[in-house]
Tab-separated table of C-alpha atoms in Angstrom:
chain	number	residue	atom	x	y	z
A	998	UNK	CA	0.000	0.000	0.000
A	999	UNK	CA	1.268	3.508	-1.302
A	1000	UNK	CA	0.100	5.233	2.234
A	1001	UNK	CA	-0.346	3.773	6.112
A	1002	UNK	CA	-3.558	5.241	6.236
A	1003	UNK	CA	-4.666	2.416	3.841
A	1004	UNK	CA	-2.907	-0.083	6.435
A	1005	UNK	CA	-4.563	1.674	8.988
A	1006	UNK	CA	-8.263	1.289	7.211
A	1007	UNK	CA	-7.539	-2.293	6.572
A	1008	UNK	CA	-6.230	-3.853	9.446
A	1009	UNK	CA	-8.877	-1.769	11.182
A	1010	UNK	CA	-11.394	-3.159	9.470
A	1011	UNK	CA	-10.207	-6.801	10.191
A	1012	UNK	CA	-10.892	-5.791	13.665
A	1013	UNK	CA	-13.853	-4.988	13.263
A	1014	UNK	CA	-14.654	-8.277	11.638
A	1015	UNK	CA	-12.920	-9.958	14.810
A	1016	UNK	CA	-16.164	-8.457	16.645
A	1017	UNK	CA	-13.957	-5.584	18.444
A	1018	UNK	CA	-16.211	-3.160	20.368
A	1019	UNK	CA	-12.884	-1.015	20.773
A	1020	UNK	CA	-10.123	0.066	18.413
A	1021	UNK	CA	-7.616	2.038	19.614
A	1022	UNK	CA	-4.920	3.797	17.150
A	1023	UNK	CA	-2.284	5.292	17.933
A	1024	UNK	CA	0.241	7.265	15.774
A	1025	UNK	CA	3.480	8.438	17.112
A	1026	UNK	CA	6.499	10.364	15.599
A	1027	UNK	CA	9.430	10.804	17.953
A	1028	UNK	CA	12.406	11.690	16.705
A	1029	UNK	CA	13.413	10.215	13.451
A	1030	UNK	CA	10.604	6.940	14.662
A	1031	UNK	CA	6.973	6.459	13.194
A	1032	UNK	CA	5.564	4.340	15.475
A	1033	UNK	CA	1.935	2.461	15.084
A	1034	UNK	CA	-0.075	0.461	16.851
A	1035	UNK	CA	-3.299	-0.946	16.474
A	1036	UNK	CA	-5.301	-2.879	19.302
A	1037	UNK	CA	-8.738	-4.133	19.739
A	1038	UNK	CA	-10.862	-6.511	21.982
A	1039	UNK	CA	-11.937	-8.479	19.513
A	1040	UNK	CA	-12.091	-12.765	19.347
A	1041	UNK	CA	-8.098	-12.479	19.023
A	1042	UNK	CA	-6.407	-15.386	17.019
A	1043	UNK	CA	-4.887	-18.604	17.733
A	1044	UNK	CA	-1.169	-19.058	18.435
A	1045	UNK	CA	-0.988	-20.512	14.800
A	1046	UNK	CA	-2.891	-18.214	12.966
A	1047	UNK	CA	-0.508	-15.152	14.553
A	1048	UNK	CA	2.500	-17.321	13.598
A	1049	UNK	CA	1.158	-17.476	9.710
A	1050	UNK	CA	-0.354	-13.672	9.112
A	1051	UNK	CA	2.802	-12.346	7.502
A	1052	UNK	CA	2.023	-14.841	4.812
A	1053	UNK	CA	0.121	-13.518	2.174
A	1054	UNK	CA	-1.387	-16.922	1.466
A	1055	UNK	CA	-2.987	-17.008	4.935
A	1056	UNK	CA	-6.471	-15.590	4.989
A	1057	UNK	CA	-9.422	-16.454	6.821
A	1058	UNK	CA	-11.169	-14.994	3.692
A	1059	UNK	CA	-13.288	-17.173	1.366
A	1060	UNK	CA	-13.177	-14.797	-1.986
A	1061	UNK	CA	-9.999	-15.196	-2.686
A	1062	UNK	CA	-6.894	-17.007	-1.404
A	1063	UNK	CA	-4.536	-14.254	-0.470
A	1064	UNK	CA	-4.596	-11.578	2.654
A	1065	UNK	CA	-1.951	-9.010	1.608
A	1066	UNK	CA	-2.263	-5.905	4.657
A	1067	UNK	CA	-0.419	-7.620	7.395
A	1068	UNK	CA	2.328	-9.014	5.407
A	1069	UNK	CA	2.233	-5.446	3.025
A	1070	UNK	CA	2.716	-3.298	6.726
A	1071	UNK	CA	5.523	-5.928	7.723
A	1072	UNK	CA	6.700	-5.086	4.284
A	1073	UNK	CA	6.898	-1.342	4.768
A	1074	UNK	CA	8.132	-1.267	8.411
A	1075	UNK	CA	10.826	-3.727	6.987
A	1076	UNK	CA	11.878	-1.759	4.250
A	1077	UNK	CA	12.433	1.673	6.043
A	1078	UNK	CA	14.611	0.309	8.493
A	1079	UNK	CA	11.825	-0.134	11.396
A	1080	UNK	CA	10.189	-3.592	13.012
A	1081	UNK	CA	6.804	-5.566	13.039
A	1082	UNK	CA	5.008	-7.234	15.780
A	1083	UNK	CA	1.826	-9.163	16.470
A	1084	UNK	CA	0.592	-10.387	19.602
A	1085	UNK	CA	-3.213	-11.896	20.174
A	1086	UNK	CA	-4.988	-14.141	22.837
A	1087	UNK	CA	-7.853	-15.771	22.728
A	1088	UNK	CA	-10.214	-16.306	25.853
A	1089	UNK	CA	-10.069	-13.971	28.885
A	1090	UNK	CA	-8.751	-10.565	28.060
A	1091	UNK	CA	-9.333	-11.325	24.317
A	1092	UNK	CA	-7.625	-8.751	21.725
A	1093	UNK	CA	-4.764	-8.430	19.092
A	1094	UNK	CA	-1.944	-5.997	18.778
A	1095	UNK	CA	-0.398	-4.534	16.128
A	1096	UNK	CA	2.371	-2.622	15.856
A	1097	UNK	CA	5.434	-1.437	13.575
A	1098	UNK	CA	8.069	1.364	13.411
A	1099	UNK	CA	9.614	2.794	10.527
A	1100	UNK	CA	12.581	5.208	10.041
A	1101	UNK	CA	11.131	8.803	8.909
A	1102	UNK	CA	13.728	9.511	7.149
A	1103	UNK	CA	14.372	6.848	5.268
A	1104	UNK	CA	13.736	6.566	1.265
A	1105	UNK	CA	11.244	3.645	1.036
A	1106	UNK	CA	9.070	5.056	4.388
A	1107	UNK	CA	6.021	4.959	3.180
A	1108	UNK	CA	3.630	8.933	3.465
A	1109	UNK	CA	1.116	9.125	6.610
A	1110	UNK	CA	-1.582	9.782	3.837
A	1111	UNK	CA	-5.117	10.659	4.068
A	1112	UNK	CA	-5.842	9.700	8.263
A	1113	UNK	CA	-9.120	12.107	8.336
A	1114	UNK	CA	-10.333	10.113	5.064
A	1115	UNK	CA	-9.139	6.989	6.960
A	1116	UNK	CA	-11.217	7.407	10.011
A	1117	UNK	CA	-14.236	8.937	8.687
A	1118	UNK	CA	-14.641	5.979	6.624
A	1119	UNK	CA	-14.124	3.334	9.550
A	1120	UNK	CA	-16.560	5.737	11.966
A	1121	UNK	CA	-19.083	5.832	8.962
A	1122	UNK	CA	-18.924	2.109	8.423
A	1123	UNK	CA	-19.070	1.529	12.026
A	1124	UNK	CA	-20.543	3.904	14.077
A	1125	UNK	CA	-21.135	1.792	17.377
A	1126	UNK	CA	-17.253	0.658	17.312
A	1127	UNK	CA	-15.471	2.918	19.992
A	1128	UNK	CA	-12.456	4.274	17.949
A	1129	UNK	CA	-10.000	6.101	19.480
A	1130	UNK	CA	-7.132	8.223	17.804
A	1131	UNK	CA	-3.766	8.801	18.896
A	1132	UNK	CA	-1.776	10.849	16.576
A	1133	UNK	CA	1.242	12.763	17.658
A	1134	UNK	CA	3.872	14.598	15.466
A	1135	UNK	CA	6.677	17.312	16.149
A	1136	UNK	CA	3.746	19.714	14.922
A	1137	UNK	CA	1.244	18.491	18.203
A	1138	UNK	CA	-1.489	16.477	18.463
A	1139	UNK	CA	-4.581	14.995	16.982
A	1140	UNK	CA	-6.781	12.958	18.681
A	1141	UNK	CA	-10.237	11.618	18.293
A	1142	UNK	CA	-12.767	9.501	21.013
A	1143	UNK	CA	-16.119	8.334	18.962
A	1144	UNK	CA	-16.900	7.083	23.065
A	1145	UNK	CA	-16.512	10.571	24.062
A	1146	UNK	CA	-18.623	12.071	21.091
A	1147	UNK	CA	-21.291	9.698	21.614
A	1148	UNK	CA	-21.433	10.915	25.137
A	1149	UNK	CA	-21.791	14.105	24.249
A	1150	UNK	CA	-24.445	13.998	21.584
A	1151	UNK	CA	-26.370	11.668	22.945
A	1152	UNK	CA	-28.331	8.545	21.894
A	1153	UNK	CA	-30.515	11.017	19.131
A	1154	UNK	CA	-27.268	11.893	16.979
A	1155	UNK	CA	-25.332	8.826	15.364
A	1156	UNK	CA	-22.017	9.276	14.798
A	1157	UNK	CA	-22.415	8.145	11.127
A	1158	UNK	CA	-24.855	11.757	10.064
A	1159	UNK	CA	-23.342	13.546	7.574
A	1160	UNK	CA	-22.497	16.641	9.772
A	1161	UNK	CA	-20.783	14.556	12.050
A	1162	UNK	CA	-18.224	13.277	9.502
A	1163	UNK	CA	-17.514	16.286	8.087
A	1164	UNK	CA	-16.566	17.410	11.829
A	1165	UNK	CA	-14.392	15.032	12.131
A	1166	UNK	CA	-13.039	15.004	8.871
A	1167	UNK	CA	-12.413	18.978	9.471
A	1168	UNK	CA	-11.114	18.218	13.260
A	1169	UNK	CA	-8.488	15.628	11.673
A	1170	UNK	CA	-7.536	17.466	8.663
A	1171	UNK	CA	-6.791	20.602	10.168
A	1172	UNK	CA	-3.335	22.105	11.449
A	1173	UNK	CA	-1.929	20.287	14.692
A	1174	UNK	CA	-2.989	21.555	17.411
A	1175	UNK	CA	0.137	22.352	20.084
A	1176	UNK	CA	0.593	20.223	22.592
A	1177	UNK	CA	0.762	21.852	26.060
């Protein structure tokens, strides 16, 4: 994938097929590291299963034989000199992890891309999946809480109107806000 907010939509969206009510994201540039890490609570996955991810050929899909995000984002992180790690359980305390670090500077890191288009489309597609955003860059901070939101407009405004979207597409697309 030519941008990590299209790694970020689709392993996303495998979480929300693992039944995850929660989906926290988080984003982090320190330094010359872009770190990300993606964890639900959904069904998790077997120790075997985590073991064979990477492979393209491993899918639990049944329209076509091939799962390429994980093993593309392993790809990426790989490539600009950064790491890849997945962790699940099953059970009690059910969930899966993902995470991997790339090099900013480095000539094969893959662009941030389009993260407002990215979450307005998981929010929209899932509006009762608590999302969180975590996105943190030498410029400040961005951070979304669809909890929080729903909170505040109460059970009457879905977090999947129109207006809402646009607010958050707005709130995420616009300059960094400092952090304090």
């Amino acid at each position: 994938m030519k941008e990590l907010s299209l790694n970020i939509l689709d392993i996303a969206q495998n979480s929300v097929k693992a039944g995850a009510a929660h989906i926290d994201i988080s984003l982090i540039e320190q330094g010359n590291i872009r770190a990300l890490t993606i964890e639900d609570d959904g069904c998790g996955m077997p120790p075997e299963m985590v073991r064979a991810v990477t492979d393209p050929f491993t899918t639990t899909r049944t329209t076509r034989p091939v799962g390429m995000g994980i093993p593309l984002l392993k790809l990426a992180a790989e490539q600009a000199a950064g790491t890849f790690r997945i962790t699940s359980r099953q059970g009690e305390n059910h969930g899966t992890c993902v995470f991997a670090s790339f090099q900013i500077d480095h000539i094969d890191c893959v662009p941030v891309g389009d993260l407002a288009l990215t979450m307005v489309t998981l929010v929209q597609g899932s509006p009762d999946i608590d999302f969180t955003l975590d996105y943190r860059t030498r410029e400040g901070k961005k951070e979304l809480d669809t909890a929080a939101m729903r909170e505040i407009l109460g059970p009457d405004v879905p977090l999947d109107a129109p207006a809402v979207l646009s607010w958050i597409h707005e709130l995420l697309s616009a300059p960094f806000a400092p952090e304090p």
